XYZ file of C-alpha atoms in Angstrom:
756
model
C 0.543 0.264 0.185
C 1.424 3.698 -1.180
C 1.082 6.201 1.480
C 3.523 8.185 0.133
C 2.961 12.414 0.148
C 4.245 12.711 -3.189
C 1.118 11.954 -4.507
C -0.983 14.746 -4.983
C -4.847 14.881 -4.932
C -6.262 15.744 -7.882
C -10.371 15.660 -9.152
C -8.846 14.025 -12.994
C -5.142 12.551 -12.423
C -2.587 10.522 -9.691
C 0.625 12.591 -9.918
C 3.425 11.718 -8.648
C 5.501 14.700 -7.883
C 8.883 12.433 -7.081
C 10.218 9.359 -7.598
C 10.649 7.090 -4.485
C 12.234 3.404 -5.380
C 11.107 1.911 -2.574
C 7.245 1.671 -4.523
C 8.597 1.399 -7.468
C 6.687 -1.677 -8.456
C 3.580 -0.399 -6.343
C 3.380 2.491 -9.101
C 4.355 0.078 -11.769
C 0.761 -1.067 -10.815
C -0.905 2.297 -10.217
C 1.049 3.640 -13.366
C 0.028 0.589 -15.628
C -2.276 1.098 -18.745
C -4.422 -1.761 -20.734
C -7.082 -1.605 -23.060
C -8.481 -5.634 -22.126
C -6.139 -6.314 -24.605
C -2.893 -5.044 -24.201
C -1.674 -4.526 -20.754
C 1.918 -2.192 -19.649
C 3.064 -1.713 -16.187
C 4.125 2.148 -15.471
C 8.064 1.034 -15.900
C 10.733 3.994 -15.996
C 11.252 4.522 -20.243
C 15.095 3.821 -20.413
C 13.601 0.020 -18.288
C 16.259 0.542 -15.191
C 16.140 -0.010 -12.463
C 14.416 -2.136 -13.158
C 11.291 -3.058 -10.673
C 9.004 -5.646 -11.998
C 8.511 -5.726 -15.763
C 5.835 -5.951 -17.673
C 3.791 -6.229 -21.057
C 0.431 -8.530 -21.173
C -1.787 -9.821 -24.072
C -5.036 -10.885 -22.628
C -5.204 -14.650 -22.916
C -1.693 -15.654 -23.390
C -0.533 -18.205 -21.003
C 2.007 -20.457 -20.574
C 0.961 -23.537 -18.799
C 3.123 -25.488 -16.526
C 2.570 -28.600 -14.220
C 0.739 -28.522 -10.813
C 2.862 -30.939 -8.895
C 1.578 -33.067 -5.964
C 3.172 -35.152 -2.643
C 0.396 -36.972 -3.213
C -2.284 -37.009 -5.504
C -5.894 -37.281 -6.222
C -8.663 -37.679 -7.922
C -10.228 -34.745 -9.862
C -6.984 -32.870 -9.048
C -6.209 -30.503 -11.313
C -2.863 -31.518 -13.152
C -1.467 -28.209 -15.080
C -1.579 -24.459 -14.018
C -1.790 -21.729 -16.816
C 0.270 -18.763 -15.998
C 0.757 -15.093 -18.028
C 3.334 -14.709 -19.430
C 5.645 -11.081 -19.462
C 5.516 -10.654 -23.584
C 8.320 -8.827 -25.765
C 9.025 -5.213 -24.177
C 8.412 -2.961 -25.829
C 8.105 0.614 -23.501
C 12.427 0.941 -23.270
C 13.540 3.308 -24.603
C 17.123 3.933 -23.305
C 19.266 7.762 -23.597
C 22.557 8.149 -23.405
C 23.998 11.957 -22.964
C 27.375 12.336 -23.817
C 28.379 8.773 -23.364
C 26.150 8.646 -20.305
C 23.265 6.568 -19.921
C 20.521 8.464 -17.949
C 19.823 6.187 -15.170
C 17.701 7.858 -11.743
C 20.062 6.172 -9.391
C 22.935 8.488 -11.059
C 23.800 11.518 -11.694
C 21.054 14.109 -9.627
C 17.818 13.780 -10.484
C 16.545 17.595 -9.522
C 12.905 16.519 -10.513
C 10.556 14.282 -11.273
C 7.100 13.944 -11.746
C 4.415 11.169 -13.305
C 0.823 11.841 -14.144
C -2.196 9.519 -14.509
C -4.667 11.672 -16.324
C -7.995 10.228 -16.389
C -9.610 12.142 -19.126
C -6.819 11.506 -21.356
C -6.194 8.045 -21.371
C -2.447 8.746 -20.910
C 0.983 8.399 -18.638
C 2.525 11.547 -18.872
C 5.828 11.724 -17.237
C 9.060 15.176 -16.987
C 12.443 14.323 -15.214
C 15.068 17.537 -15.424
C 18.423 15.345 -14.583
C 22.486 16.102 -13.680
C 24.693 13.598 -15.373
C 27.446 13.050 -13.211
C 30.090 15.136 -15.325
C 27.148 17.607 -15.140
C 25.237 18.310 -18.649
C 21.424 19.300 -17.578
C 18.921 17.593 -19.486
C 15.042 17.717 -19.462
C 13.295 14.419 -20.694
C 8.988 14.069 -21.356
C 7.322 11.190 -22.125
C 3.834 10.691 -22.991
C 2.562 6.925 -23.053
C -0.815 5.487 -24.261
C -2.600 2.557 -25.209
C -4.524 2.560 -27.835
C -8.990 2.200 -26.311
C -10.015 2.794 -30.167
C -7.253 0.608 -32.136
C -6.706 -2.499 -29.891
C -3.164 -3.971 -31.069
C -1.589 -0.462 -30.307
C 0.032 1.588 -28.324
C 2.204 4.099 -28.418
C 5.116 6.702 -26.646
C 6.433 10.539 -27.371
C 9.993 10.803 -25.885
C 11.888 14.244 -26.083
C 15.029 15.165 -24.877
C 16.249 19.064 -24.537
C 19.722 20.120 -23.268
C 19.289 22.413 -20.705
C 22.364 24.308 -20.167
C 24.608 22.982 -23.324
C 24.831 21.790 -26.391
C 24.546 17.372 -26.218
C 25.319 14.548 -28.166
C 21.776 12.468 -27.269
C 21.301 9.027 -28.214
C 18.280 7.154 -28.352
C 18.209 3.729 -28.481
C 14.289 1.865 -28.823
C 14.116 -1.673 -28.009
C 12.162 -5.225 -28.254
C 13.076 -6.406 -25.182
C 11.916 -11.034 -25.231
C 12.362 -12.863 -22.020
C 13.885 -10.455 -20.127
C 14.540 -11.334 -16.921
C 12.332 -11.281 -13.899
C 13.017 -11.075 -10.253
C 12.995 -13.310 -7.941
C 9.891 -15.057 -7.316
C 8.481 -14.007 -3.571
C 7.621 -16.518 -0.430
C 3.907 -16.043 -1.156
C 1.852 -18.264 -2.597
C -0.608 -14.993 -4.664
C 2.549 -15.063 -6.187
C 2.935 -15.618 -10.023
C 5.119 -18.944 -11.272
C 8.477 -18.506 -12.305
C 8.757 -19.609 -15.977
C 12.083 -18.464 -16.869
C 12.244 -18.188 -21.014
C 8.956 -18.815 -21.672
C 9.352 -17.618 -25.587
C 10.671 -19.599 -27.938
C 12.061 -16.942 -31.242
C 10.515 -17.894 -34.667
C 11.533 -14.417 -36.805
C 12.490 -11.333 -37.288
C 12.537 -8.847 -39.222
C 13.540 -4.573 -39.802
C 13.185 -2.348 -42.141
C 14.230 1.740 -42.088
C 12.871 2.482 -38.404
C 10.325 -0.480 -38.246
C 11.300 -3.748 -36.430
C 8.876 -7.007 -35.804
C 9.836 -10.255 -33.106
C 7.986 -13.286 -33.223
C 7.687 -15.652 -30.407
C 6.096 -19.265 -29.432
C 5.782 -20.107 -26.087
C 7.634 -23.551 -25.305
C 4.187 -25.461 -23.639
C 1.030 -23.772 -24.314
C 2.088 -23.387 -28.203
C 0.652 -19.995 -28.119
C 2.374 -17.354 -30.686
C 3.133 -14.024 -30.307
C 4.286 -10.783 -32.940
C 5.498 -7.737 -31.392
C 6.501 -4.441 -33.670
C 7.887 -0.798 -33.007
C 7.773 1.883 -36.112
C 8.750 5.139 -35.445
C 8.771 9.152 -36.556
C 11.619 11.057 -35.475
C 11.872 15.181 -35.245
C 15.428 16.533 -34.428
C 17.403 19.187 -35.801
C 19.701 18.454 -38.738
C 21.941 15.390 -38.686
C 19.344 13.251 -37.775
C 21.551 9.280 -38.438
C 19.093 6.140 -37.302
C 19.940 3.137 -37.317
C 17.984 -0.960 -36.923
C 19.346 -4.099 -36.265
C 17.191 -7.505 -35.099
C 18.120 -10.553 -33.299
C 15.966 -13.718 -32.011
C 15.286 -11.915 -28.389
C 16.540 -8.498 -29.515
C 15.557 -5.427 -31.875
C 16.630 -2.095 -31.657
C 16.739 1.553 -33.544
C 19.369 3.800 -32.817
C 19.021 7.455 -33.277
C 21.873 9.969 -32.444
C 21.737 13.493 -32.760
C 24.122 16.822 -31.227
C 21.280 19.031 -30.294
C 21.515 22.599 -28.939
C 19.853 24.461 -25.577
C 16.729 24.904 -27.354
C 16.047 22.383 -29.580
C 14.745 19.501 -29.141
C 14.667 15.880 -30.320
C 11.658 13.457 -30.462
C 11.269 10.035 -30.419
C 7.975 8.731 -31.164
C 7.524 5.550 -30.654
C 4.908 3.053 -32.525
C 4.006 -0.284 -31.253
C 1.497 -3.330 -32.092
C 1.043 -6.476 -30.701
C -1.012 -9.752 -31.552
C -1.213 -13.214 -30.948
C -2.983 -16.572 -32.206
C -2.858 -20.217 -31.037
C -3.385 -21.013 -35.251
C -2.032 -18.357 -37.317
C 1.695 -18.696 -38.678
C 4.564 -16.714 -37.584
C 4.465 -14.941 -40.819
C 1.211 -14.254 -40.562
C 0.803 -12.319 -37.424
C 3.976 -10.619 -38.475
C 1.885 -9.444 -41.312
C -0.911 -8.600 -38.691
C 1.285 -6.293 -36.263
C 3.227 -4.173 -39.322
C -0.315 -3.526 -40.781
C -1.276 -2.225 -37.412
C 1.436 -0.485 -37.445
C 0.885 1.561 -40.960
C -2.932 1.663 -39.243
C -1.239 3.454 -36.566
C 0.800 5.655 -38.341
C -1.259 6.483 -40.815
C -3.111 7.809 -37.925
C -0.574 9.909 -36.003
C 0.661 10.603 -32.875
C -2.361 13.880 -32.667
C -4.888 11.333 -34.157
C -3.970 8.475 -31.104
C -4.389 11.130 -28.545
C -7.505 12.387 -30.273
C -9.341 9.174 -30.286
C -8.411 8.222 -26.802
C -10.009 11.270 -25.710
C -13.062 10.877 -28.139
C -13.021 6.971 -25.845
C -13.025 8.191 -23.104
C -15.103 12.049 -22.365
C -17.791 9.219 -23.997
C -16.817 7.133 -21.229
C -16.984 9.470 -18.350
C -20.384 10.748 -19.471
C -21.959 7.440 -18.810
C -20.038 6.429 -15.883
C -18.508 10.155 -13.826
C -19.376 10.012 -10.174
C -19.119 13.335 -8.396
C -18.616 13.982 -4.831
C -18.146 17.532 -2.914
C -16.270 17.723 0.287
C -13.717 14.835 0.269
C -11.336 15.829 -2.721
C -9.306 12.293 -2.275
C -12.684 9.996 -1.783
C -12.971 12.180 -5.572
C -10.377 11.143 -6.982
C -9.908 7.420 -5.316
C -13.674 6.923 -7.055
C -12.540 7.692 -10.668
C -8.941 5.687 -10.081
C -11.014 2.616 -9.982
C -13.586 3.400 -12.620
C -10.320 3.834 -15.165
C -8.874 1.222 -14.217
C -11.740 -1.101 -14.779
C -12.290 0.295 -17.824
C -9.066 -0.718 -18.930
C -9.199 -3.677 -17.599
C -12.373 -5.128 -19.945
C -12.626 -2.084 -22.486
C -11.085 -4.136 -25.436
C -11.130 -7.586 -24.031
C -13.598 -8.923 -26.546
C -14.062 -12.835 -25.455
C -11.231 -12.635 -23.251
C -11.681 -12.701 -19.186
C -10.198 -10.054 -16.638
C -7.985 -10.878 -14.514
C -7.893 -10.641 -10.666
C -5.170 -7.454 -11.652
C -6.454 -7.107 -15.072
C -3.483 -6.141 -17.543
C -1.338 -4.254 -14.396
C 1.143 -7.495 -12.912
C 1.206 -10.903 -12.532
C -0.330 -12.188 -9.404
C -2.465 -14.488 -9.420
C -0.289 -15.632 -12.637
C -3.019 -13.430 -14.137
C -5.797 -16.050 -13.649
C -9.412 -14.651 -13.886
C -11.525 -15.462 -10.752
C -15.433 -15.748 -9.824
C -14.317 -11.545 -8.687
C -15.009 -10.952 -12.112
C -18.463 -11.183 -12.400
C -19.031 -9.764 -9.004
C -16.895 -7.041 -8.561
C -16.380 -5.530 -12.052
C -18.985 -6.357 -14.230
C -21.148 -4.131 -12.201
C -19.413 -1.485 -13.210
C -19.099 -2.469 -16.379
C -22.681 -3.384 -16.705
C -24.076 0.044 -16.248
C -20.712 1.738 -17.988
C -19.262 -0.175 -20.435
C -21.727 -2.679 -21.105
C -20.340 -3.263 -24.249
C -17.274 -4.783 -22.040
C -19.224 -6.629 -19.896
C -21.293 -8.927 -23.187
C -17.859 -9.598 -23.960
C -16.925 -10.860 -20.382
C -20.088 -12.708 -20.266
C -19.003 -14.091 -24.187
C -15.832 -15.327 -22.656
C -17.497 -17.366 -20.180
C -20.349 -18.918 -22.432
C -17.070 -19.790 -24.474
C -15.929 -22.041 -21.597
C -18.602 -24.004 -21.497
C -18.067 -26.856 -22.163
C -14.623 -26.841 -19.986
C -17.166 -26.224 -17.880
C -19.426 -29.132 -18.266
C -16.463 -31.676 -18.304
C -15.557 -30.642 -14.771
C -18.890 -30.816 -13.929
C -18.444 -34.688 -14.888
C -14.972 -35.675 -13.698
C -16.837 -34.175 -10.307
C -19.777 -36.901 -11.025
C -21.919 -33.921 -11.072
C -25.127 -32.764 -13.636
C -24.653 -29.264 -15.740
C -21.369 -26.808 -15.706
C -18.703 -26.638 -12.893
C -16.377 -23.530 -13.766
C -13.284 -22.863 -12.416
C -12.233 -21.153 -9.412
C -9.206 -20.004 -11.020
C -8.702 -19.816 -15.585
C -6.815 -17.639 -17.728
C -8.194 -20.395 -20.948
C -11.295 -22.129 -18.689
C -9.470 -25.139 -17.465
C -9.711 -25.383 -13.440
C -5.789 -24.168 -12.837
C -6.203 -23.922 -8.573
C -4.310 -26.967 -7.251
C -6.739 -28.844 -5.058
C -7.725 -26.314 -2.524
C -10.666 -26.513 0.320
C -11.284 -22.724 -0.078
C -10.941 -23.352 -4.101
C -12.234 -26.176 -5.395
C -15.282 -26.447 -3.474
C -16.015 -22.752 -3.985
C -19.127 -23.854 -6.220
C -20.680 -20.624 -5.539
C -18.188 -18.936 -8.844
C -21.293 -20.924 -11.134
C -24.313 -18.660 -9.194
C -22.636 -15.379 -9.742
C -21.553 -15.650 -13.635
C -25.749 -15.859 -13.611
C -25.736 -13.374 -11.578
C -23.760 -10.953 -14.001
C -26.573 -12.714 -16.401
C -29.041 -11.653 -15.193
C -28.587 -7.862 -14.182
C -26.623 -7.714 -17.800
C -29.993 -8.527 -18.921
C -31.698 -6.238 -17.057
C -29.928 -3.081 -18.281
C -28.705 -4.212 -21.924
C -32.495 -6.294 -22.740
C -30.365 -7.756 -25.312
C -32.726 -10.962 -26.738
C -30.328 -12.329 -29.185
C -27.560 -12.044 -26.039
C -30.194 -13.676 -23.339
C -31.377 -16.391 -26.774
C -27.630 -17.273 -27.665
C -25.606 -16.989 -24.376
C -27.183 -16.013 -21.610
C -30.370 -18.823 -21.159
C -27.377 -21.856 -21.826
C -25.318 -20.606 -18.555
C -28.172 -19.943 -16.573
C -29.241 -23.491 -17.952
C -25.621 -24.744 -17.246
C -25.606 -23.421 -13.217
C -29.081 -24.151 -12.548
C -28.464 -27.891 -13.635
C -24.851 -28.364 -11.272
C -26.595 -26.850 -8.237
C -29.586 -29.444 -8.104
C -27.272 -32.128 -8.676
C -25.073 -31.156 -5.893
C -27.460 -30.412 -3.227
C -30.552 -32.342 -2.180
C -33.657 -32.115 0.152
C -33.736 -33.312 2.980
C -35.725 -35.713 5.318
C -37.720 -32.338 5.869
C -37.883 -30.921 2.000
C -35.468 -28.205 2.556
C -32.661 -28.011 -0.011
C -29.341 -28.426 1.270
C -25.782 -27.591 -0.091
C -23.448 -28.841 1.671
C -19.384 -29.561 1.873
C -18.825 -26.479 -0.409
C -16.387 -22.494 0.223
C -18.352 -19.485 -0.086
C -16.289 -16.158 -0.498
C -14.725 -16.505 3.025
C -11.268 -18.084 2.236
C -10.415 -18.314 6.264
C -13.753 -21.147 5.872
C -14.006 -23.832 4.009
C -16.321 -27.326 2.790
C -18.994 -26.439 4.984
C -22.659 -27.305 4.660
C -25.490 -24.054 3.462
C -23.252 -21.516 3.397
C -26.041 -18.327 3.149
C -24.169 -16.694 0.382
C -23.780 -20.051 -2.001
C -27.580 -21.148 -0.591
C -29.073 -17.841 -1.365
C -27.056 -16.675 -4.796
C -27.861 -20.869 -6.048
C -31.354 -19.705 -4.952
C -31.281 -16.827 -7.385
C -29.617 -18.977 -9.653
C -32.296 -21.399 -10.718
C -35.220 -19.146 -10.424
C -33.162 -16.362 -13.143
C -33.132 -19.617 -15.283
C -37.029 -20.649 -14.751
C -37.962 -17.917 -15.718
C -35.233 -17.027 -18.301
C -36.988 -21.070 -20.538
C -40.178 -19.619 -20.279
C -38.810 -16.024 -22.233
C -37.417 -18.911 -24.676
C -39.270 -22.104 -24.694
C -38.045 -23.105 -28.057
C -34.705 -22.587 -27.095
C -34.949 -24.247 -23.760
C -35.635 -27.505 -26.044
C -32.821 -27.309 -27.700
C -30.451 -27.701 -24.213
C -33.072 -30.831 -22.852
C -35.006 -28.559 -20.966
C -38.735 -29.814 -20.118
C -41.151 -28.239 -18.059
C -39.802 -31.152 -14.929
C -36.704 -29.697 -14.622
C -37.572 -25.883 -14.687
C -40.412 -27.680 -11.364
C -37.337 -28.730 -10.116
C -35.651 -25.941 -10.032
C -38.496 -23.693 -8.561
C -38.701 -26.123 -5.566
C -35.237 -26.422 -4.801
C -35.268 -22.341 -4.694
C -38.079 -21.992 -2.616
C -37.274 -24.584 -0.112
C -33.480 -23.619 0.267
C -32.226 -23.825 3.112
C -30.821 -20.591 5.104
C -29.265 -20.831 8.386
C -30.183 -18.310 11.385
C -28.236 -18.437 14.431
C -31.796 -18.017 17.393
C -29.745 -17.580 20.448
C -27.159 -15.059 18.828
C -30.329 -13.598 16.720
C -27.593 -13.699 13.324
C -26.896 -15.366 10.838
C -24.057 -17.778 10.468
C -21.938 -17.990 7.516
C -22.835 -21.663 7.060
C -23.602 -24.183 9.165
C -22.705 -23.853 12.483
C -20.405 -21.173 12.281
C -21.564 -19.171 15.175
C -20.575 -22.314 17.403
C -17.313 -22.454 16.347
C -14.003 -20.793 18.933
C -13.426 -17.411 18.574
C -9.874 -16.405 16.543
C -8.006 -14.593 19.526
C -7.214 -11.668 18.420
C -5.410 -10.679 21.857
C -2.909 -12.684 21.000
C -2.677 -12.071 17.407
C 0.497 -8.934 16.891
C -0.383 -6.543 14.146
C 3.432 -8.520 12.566
C 1.034 -11.632 11.862
C -1.125 -9.994 9.155
C -2.323 -11.803 7.176
C -3.148 -14.511 8.701
C -2.664 -17.219 6.095
C 1.351 -16.493 6.254
C 1.440 -16.709 9.068
C -0.980 -19.748 10.519
C -2.329 -23.269 9.250
C -5.134 -22.913 7.112
C -6.697 -26.086 8.952
C -6.073 -23.617 12.328
C -8.528 -20.692 10.276
C -10.840 -22.712 8.934
C -12.103 -23.973 12.415
C -12.536 -20.735 14.230
C -15.126 -17.881 14.071
C -12.674 -15.297 11.656
C -13.506 -14.241 8.542
C -11.039 -13.129 5.823
C -13.935 -11.290 3.618
C -16.840 -10.512 3.207
C -19.011 -13.889 3.098
C -22.072 -13.309 5.041
C -22.136 -9.480 4.208
C -21.440 -10.163 0.755
C -24.551 -11.884 -0.100
C -27.031 -9.157 2.090
C -25.334 -6.681 -0.597
C -26.066 -9.186 -3.087
C -29.069 -10.537 -2.135
C -30.690 -7.564 0.128
C -34.100 -8.911 -0.078
C -33.426 -12.139 1.983
C -32.561 -9.992 5.272
C -34.501 -7.765 6.730
C -33.445 -4.599 8.275
C -33.043 -5.049 11.916
C -31.589 -8.592 10.850
C -29.042 -6.490 8.626
C -27.597 -4.591 11.387
C -26.959 -7.360 13.922
C -25.585 -9.382 11.148
C -23.354 -6.362 10.204
C -21.866 -6.127 13.744
C -21.455 -9.306 14.350
C -19.128 -9.873 11.541
C -17.578 -6.609 11.640
C -15.457 -7.523 14.864
C -14.598 -11.309 13.026
C -13.566 -9.956 9.990
C -9.770 -9.054 9.943
C -9.746 -7.638 6.317
C -6.662 -9.159 5.023
C -8.446 -9.211 1.743
C -8.564 -5.558 -0.605
C -12.687 -7.726 -1.148
C -13.560 -7.080 2.513
C -12.992 -3.448 3.153
C -14.816 -3.078 -0.364
C -17.681 -4.754 1.051
C -17.803 -3.156 4.394
C -17.789 0.271 2.975
C -20.774 -0.808 -0.058
C -23.151 -2.478 3.161
C -22.571 0.236 5.629
C -26.062 2.971 5.271
C -22.738 5.057 7.062
C -19.314 4.777 7.878
C -19.178 2.235 10.794
C -17.880 2.848 14.567
C -17.246 -0.561 15.259
C -13.977 -2.052 14.027
C -12.744 -5.054 14.711
C -10.168 -5.636 17.511
C -6.867 -5.981 14.943
C -8.537 -2.615 13.471
C -8.815 -0.687 16.616
C -5.471 -1.873 17.683
C -3.676 -0.643 14.348
C -5.621 2.305 14.056
C -6.465 1.288 10.348
C -7.876 -1.656 7.791
C -4.765 -3.655 6.532
C -4.952 -4.502 2.455
C -2.230 -7.335 3.105
C -4.126 -10.499 2.297
C -6.217 -11.420 -1.179
C -4.856 -7.991 -3.024
C -6.705 -8.221 -6.544
C -5.930 -4.852 -8.439
C -9.659 -5.025 -10.598
C -10.992 -3.645 -6.560
C -9.635 -1.061 -5.897
C -11.278 1.444 -2.547
C -14.988 1.580 -4.004
C -15.446 -0.258 -7.264
C -17.571 -1.867 -5.721
C -19.668 0.896 -4.189
C -20.477 1.907 -7.749
C -21.087 -1.496 -8.524
C -23.797 -1.012 -6.793
C -26.347 1.256 -9.110
C -29.184 -0.858 -9.562
C -27.611 -4.429 -9.611
C -30.518 -6.778 -11.475
C -33.555 -4.431 -11.380
C -36.270 -4.422 -13.864
C -35.842 -2.370 -17.316
C -38.562 0.466 -18.003
C -39.749 -0.730 -21.790
C -39.744 2.322 -22.966
C -36.486 3.132 -21.974
C -34.516 -0.049 -23.116
C -30.965 -0.249 -24.558
C -28.918 -2.858 -26.460
C -25.674 -3.109 -25.845
C -24.312 -2.041 -28.594
C -25.748 1.439 -28.027
C -25.888 1.925 -23.816
C -26.535 5.430 -23.886
C -28.691 5.255 -20.714
C -31.223 2.991 -19.331
C -33.945 3.651 -16.531
C -35.206 1.219 -13.122
C -37.919 0.331 -11.418
C -38.968 -1.364 -8.975
C -39.589 -5.992 -10.416
C -42.716 -7.456 -8.901
C -39.457 -10.123 -7.848
C -38.521 -9.573 -4.430
C -35.384 -11.407 -5.960
C -33.794 -8.379 -7.547
C -34.713 -6.243 -4.696
C -31.375 -4.380 -2.810
C -29.266 -2.785 -0.351
C -30.089 1.361 -0.728
C -26.605 2.738 -2.818
C -23.689 4.555 -1.353
C -23.236 7.286 -3.910
C -24.875 8.969 -7.309
C -23.567 8.275 -10.328
C -23.941 10.806 -13.607
C -25.504 7.870 -15.158
C -29.381 8.140 -16.212
C -29.601 4.164 -15.038
C -28.570 4.880 -11.288
C -30.355 8.572 -11.035
C -33.600 7.040 -12.070
C -33.051 4.056 -9.064
C -31.948 6.491 -6.760
C -35.367 8.682 -7.626
C -36.743 5.934 -5.035
C -32.810 5.684 -2.468
C -31.102 8.224 -0.262
C -27.573 8.386 -0.526
C -25.435 7.266 2.328
C -25.119 10.446 5.376
C -21.018 10.425 4.217
C -21.518 11.494 0.938
C -23.031 15.298 0.955
C -23.711 15.916 -2.706
C -23.752 14.741 -6.342
C -24.354 16.738 -9.540
C -25.720 14.170 -12.237
C -25.418 14.620 -15.588
C -27.015 13.247 -18.657
C -24.560 10.117 -20.620
C -23.838 9.644 -23.729
C -24.362 7.482 -26.749
C -21.751 5.071 -27.124
C -22.116 3.647 -30.493
C -19.673 5.622 -31.989
C -16.189 5.093 -29.778
C -17.316 1.276 -30.339
C -17.674 1.229 -34.097
C -14.283 2.904 -34.267
C -12.482 0.224 -32.174
C -14.113 -1.983 -34.284
C -11.160 -1.836 -36.768
C -8.262 -2.733 -34.524
C -6.511 -6.099 -35.032
C -7.493 -8.616 -33.398
C -5.983 -11.683 -31.056
């Protein structure tokens, strides 16, 4: 967590006013740029100090075996790990033969700005070399939201006191060394040299490298081209080899003159296309980027984001830091999935290698609610990706002796990639989370084609899983035993309340969708007997309740467990997963992230107001916030800032975020996601996923979609109409809504980019 005073508070940007090498890796995530297809970590242009470098292509991975001391039936055998692909960010500078390196000489000033409206990362530095030459270095980096395969950097150097001999080396580097892995189960696996060279070429100021992964057999290409401006006498040279391509620019520059290099980058990958085809693909993308020009790329980026912010912005008065946090969160959430186009949205987006680049259930529960109301095309694409993996989910269910589809707890391509672990292997709630996202998107977009072609089958197959996983007991109640809910400090429990309530909604959604599309449902083998079984199970769902305490147990028997000894736990022992065995965590009353509280957020209709208050107070004292999910959900669910804090929070005086850190869940993203999840659309104001300019909401007749009051109001017409019936939280002082505009123009121009 970065709490350095160098980060200024302002409404539309995140500004770092001085360079702190101690948080270089964290800043690399904060300043990352992405578009859902390409992701560039916010590393320094010159690549030194290297920190944690990172360039990612969504869905591009390498395989590695999952070893077990003693294997068991149904254990996943292979992992998929995101690959740090060819790095095109590197631009090295030599001033009179002295390399520009912030660790040497004197860094007189340094500033980086992540601009939320322009969608760029700006950098400005003034540096005195060890021999006294002063230069000003300015760069602007962009990952295009319009041209999906393209990124670009404008790099300028200006001598300040005296003439200087400048050499700029612009590079593509494959298989760059990575820092040693941490002793942390959440860190990424080491892949070594994952890329094998297949082709390299160069011409004029352009170069292309093509590589293939050694085991997964995925092929990728990276290309660069350059536009050079400056004083007369500039010389350029280009070279390429298997893992390195370089364009060298040499110039003698006087004070008041500038040497400017615009670097255009393009990426593409495929599991089937040849090296030559990918080479030509990125060459075409570079040609299009060159035709558009640097100014055109920036103008397209600004237009795309103007359209997004007109629909998505949330304005707060009275708390500038919170205003900045909301916009930062929305910006990164958009970056994670804007141009994913039927690829997964990973836990850390495309900002870093944590969790091996896997997508979890968090995508549907925390990211897609935001995208559904602000960038519905991206939410639709993410759900279509889930549908594309349906056969793998069916196969997993068959392996486990179940019907329907068992979606993976963590994956890139669609197969389960989690080594056997009770908190993951039994987390069947993933299916209900997907169904919930389907229902929410359909309610907002009224996308008939999506529901018929994609949504219905997802709902049917997940409902079938619940009907086979659970059973009716002797009293007729429907039980779901031996499962794990969102809380990873509890596992393999009976009747986890979150799981049961979400499964209940899942089966109701499926039965309702079947009634709307009987012919398509018949093609899927659904009959009236099966839908009746879903409705019976949902109606008879067991909901645990502790009469003595007057609260809902997180799972059956949870409130009878021994309480965790918070008094004996020191601040240095958090997160608990790194200092205590899971066996001990599983049998104690201690909560890692919101579970019961998350159920109250998503299924507010299932609780009375008094139950919500008592439940919140009870679980507040048990939650250690070892997960970023936890802090989000406490703020999202609470009608005002809670006064009570856990014993640990009271001792430390702040909330800890040391556990399940996932970059697509920054502070308050989940609060923004409260814009009427699951409400039905007013027929006269319905919109499609393609235009998605605004949606109106009204209370549905089915109480299943009732939700708790929102914490904030956004500018979008969606939440404005909904909030006519609900008051904002008391700690928000004022909101100024604005009408949303159509997204169709940005969407149309975006379609011209390359596909993976």
